[in-house]
mmCIF file of C-alpha atoms in Angstrom:
data_model
loop_
_atom_site.group_PDB
_atom_site.id
_atom_site.type_symbol
_atom_site.label_atom_id
_atom_site.label_comp_id
_atom_site.label_asym_id
_atom_site.label_seq_id
_atom_site.Cartn_x
_atom_site.Cartn_y
_atom_site.Cartn_z
ATOM 1 C CA ASN A 1 -5.445 -17.747 -12.768
ATOM 2 C CA ASN A 2 -4.011 -15.997 -15.784
ATOM 3 C CA TYR A 3 -0.235 -15.746 -15.554
ATOM 4 C CA THR A 4 0.272 -13.660 -18.718
ATOM 5 C CA ASP A 5 -1.877 -10.608 -17.984
ATOM 6 C CA ILE A 6 -1.298 -7.532 -15.856
ATOM 7 C CA GLY A 7 -4.245 -6.278 -13.796
ATOM 8 C CA TRP A 8 -5.009 -2.604 -13.208
ATOM 9 C CA TYR A 9 -6.548 -1.555 -9.880
ATOM 10 C CA LYS A 10 -9.658 0.120 -11.278
ATOM 11 C CA TYR A 11 -10.553 1.934 -8.032
ATOM 12 C CA GLY A 12 -7.300 3.912 -8.162
ATOM 13 C CA ALA A 13 -5.916 6.368 -10.681
ATOM 14 C CA ALA A 14 -5.766 5.594 -14.376
ATOM 15 C CA PRO A 15 -2.373 5.800 -16.076
ATOM 16 C CA GLN A 16 -1.449 9.498 -16.412
ATOM 17 C CA GLY A 17 -4.049 10.357 -13.764
ATOM 18 C CA LYS A 18 -3.424 12.162 -10.494
ATOM 19 C CA GLY A 19 -2.281 9.711 -7.820
ATOM 20 C CA ASN A 20 -1.017 6.177 -8.255
ATOM 21 C CA ALA A 21 -1.977 3.928 -11.130
ATOM 22 C CA VAL A 22 -1.524 0.473 -9.598
ATOM 23 C CA MET A 23 -0.867 -2.614 -11.711
ATOM 24 C CA ALA A 24 -0.204 -6.147 -10.524
ATOM 25 C CA GLY A 25 0.943 -9.354 -12.161
ATOM 26 C CA HIS A 26 2.107 -12.805 -11.147
ATOM 27 C CA VAL A 27 5.822 -13.571 -10.759
ATOM 28 C CA ASP A 28 5.247 -17.309 -11.305
ATOM 29 C CA ASN A 29 2.626 -19.995 -10.936
ATOM 30 C CA GLY A 30 3.787 -21.061 -7.477
ATOM 31 C CA LEU A 31 5.725 -23.972 -8.980
ATOM 32 C CA GLY A 32 8.508 -21.846 -10.413
ATOM 33 C CA PHE A 33 7.167 -21.401 -13.955
ATOM 34 C CA GLY A 34 7.674 -17.739 -14.825
ATOM 35 C CA ALA A 35 4.743 -15.356 -15.328
ATOM 36 C CA VAL A 36 4.310 -11.862 -16.726
ATOM 37 C CA PHE A 37 6.302 -10.130 -13.920
ATOM 38 C CA LYS A 38 8.989 -12.802 -13.523
ATOM 39 C CA ASP A 39 11.710 -10.216 -14.282
ATOM 40 C CA LEU A 40 10.174 -7.249 -12.472
ATOM 41 C CA ASN A 41 12.896 -7.508 -9.804
ATOM 42 C CA LYS A 42 15.494 -6.738 -12.488
ATOM 43 C CA LEU A 43 14.190 -3.220 -13.132
ATOM 44 C CA GLU A 44 16.295 -0.487 -11.583
ATOM 45 C CA LYS A 45 16.062 3.211 -10.843
ATOM 46 C CA GLY A 46 16.117 5.066 -14.188
ATOM 47 C CA ASP A 47 14.700 2.182 -16.270
ATOM 48 C CA ASP A 48 11.847 2.955 -18.657
ATOM 49 C CA VAL A 49 8.369 1.415 -18.464
ATOM 50 C CA TYR A 50 5.688 1.891 -21.117
ATOM 51 C CA VAL A 51 1.959 1.424 -20.592
ATOM 52 C CA ARG A 52 -0.274 1.026 -23.653
ATOM 53 C CA LEU A 53 -3.742 2.505 -23.103
ATOM 54 C CA GLU A 54 -6.937 1.101 -24.573
ATOM 55 C CA ASP A 55 -6.976 3.831 -27.218
ATOM 56 C CA GLY A 56 -3.470 2.834 -28.370
ATOM 57 C CA ARG A 57 -1.594 5.738 -26.796
ATOM 58 C CA VAL A 58 1.574 4.817 -24.898
ATOM 59 C CA VAL A 59 2.481 6.390 -21.547
ATOM 60 C CA HIS A 60 6.165 6.544 -20.553
ATOM 61 C CA TYR A 61 7.229 6.105 -16.925
ATOM 62 C CA VAL A 62 10.671 6.002 -15.301
ATOM 63 C CA ILE A 63 11.411 3.736 -12.331
ATOM 64 C CA THR A 64 12.289 5.701 -9.177
ATOM 65 C CA GLY A 65 12.688 2.897 -6.662
ATOM 66 C CA SER A 66 11.373 -0.293 -5.117
ATOM 67 C CA ALA A 67 10.263 -1.651 -1.762
ATOM 68 C CA THR A 68 9.383 -5.074 -0.362
ATOM 69 C CA TYR A 69 6.504 -5.626 2.052
ATOM 70 C CA ASP A 70 4.993 -8.583 3.917
ATOM 71 C CA TYR A 71 2.221 -10.119 1.805
ATOM 72 C CA ASP A 72 -0.443 -9.066 4.317
ATOM 73 C CA ALA A 73 0.954 -5.613 5.192
ATOM 74 C CA LYS A 74 -1.338 -2.615 4.972
ATOM 75 C CA VAL A 75 0.488 -0.189 2.679
ATOM 76 C CA PRO A 76 -1.867 2.752 1.972
ATOM 77 C CA GLU A 77 0.840 4.800 0.206
ATOM 78 C CA VAL A 78 0.811 2.271 -2.639
ATOM 79 C CA PHE A 79 -2.858 3.047 -3.393
ATOM 80 C CA SER A 80 -2.665 6.808 -2.772
ATOM 81 C CA GLU A 81 -5.006 8.977 -4.808
ATOM 82 C CA LYS A 82 -3.052 12.121 -3.956
ATOM 83 C CA GLY A 83 0.206 13.520 -5.217
ATOM 84 C CA ASP A 84 2.114 13.012 -8.400
ATOM 85 C CA HIS A 85 1.145 10.954 -11.425
ATOM 86 C CA MET A 86 2.808 7.688 -10.465
ATOM 87 C CA LEU A 87 2.790 4.078 -11.470
ATOM 88 C CA LYS A 88 3.066 1.251 -8.935
ATOM 89 C CA LEU A 89 3.932 -2.235 -10.208
ATOM 90 C CA ILE A 90 3.296 -5.103 -7.804
ATOM 91 C CA THR A 91 4.251 -8.773 -7.828
ATOM 92 C CA CYS A 92 4.996 -11.542 -5.378
ATOM 93 C CA THR A 93 8.481 -12.287 -4.070
ATOM 94 C CA GLY A 94 10.037 -14.146 -1.194
ATOM 95 C CA ASN A 95 9.196 -17.662 -0.114
ATOM 96 C CA TRP A 96 6.242 -19.723 -1.334
ATOM 97 C CA MET A 97 3.739 -20.547 1.420
ATOM 98 C CA PRO A 98 1.925 -23.727 0.285
ATOM 99 C CA LEU A 99 -0.900 -23.479 2.812
ATOM 100 C CA LYS A 100 -1.663 -19.884 1.843
ATOM 101 C CA ARG A 101 -0.915 -20.513 -1.860
ATOM 102 C CA THR A 102 1.044 -17.265 -2.141
ATOM 103 C CA HIS A 103 4.515 -15.832 -1.548
ATOM 104 C CA ASP A 104 5.321 -14.205 1.778
ATOM 105 C CA LYS A 105 6.427 -10.837 0.340
ATOM 106 C CA ARG A 106 5.307 -8.271 -2.234
ATOM 107 C CA LEU A 107 7.678 -6.322 -4.447
ATOM 108 C CA VAL A 108 6.434 -2.804 -5.316
ATOM 109 C CA LEU A 109 8.196 -0.701 -7.924
ATOM 110 C CA SER A 110 7.469 3.014 -8.177
ATOM 111 C CA ALA A 111 7.716 5.076 -11.349
ATOM 112 C CA VAL A 112 7.001 8.679 -12.370
ATOM 113 C CA LEU A 113 5.817 10.028 -15.687
ATOM 114 C CA GLY A 114 8.661 10.358 -18.169
ATOM 115 C CA ASP A 115 9.100 12.855 -20.979
#
């Protein structure tokens, strides 16, 4: 696994597209060594997030809230293709489950296009 990259859910919206652009990254390596989203839980409503596109353009988003779900919960609103131009950032949180090799919760931050 790569703990320094953020993955984009290619079957959903692209950044700036209609619906939710969904991006996920590791919080740690399961042993407590921080990964790309180790500080995602520190973002708060009103904080800025910037996404650099392949062509070099930068898209500005503003955090609107967060939610925590069970790791195996079905959460269709995260992957919605309808509605506003949103960004969803996902990482693991909660307790490490050694047998499943994952955390028991998922942290999802929501953001809307900024100015």
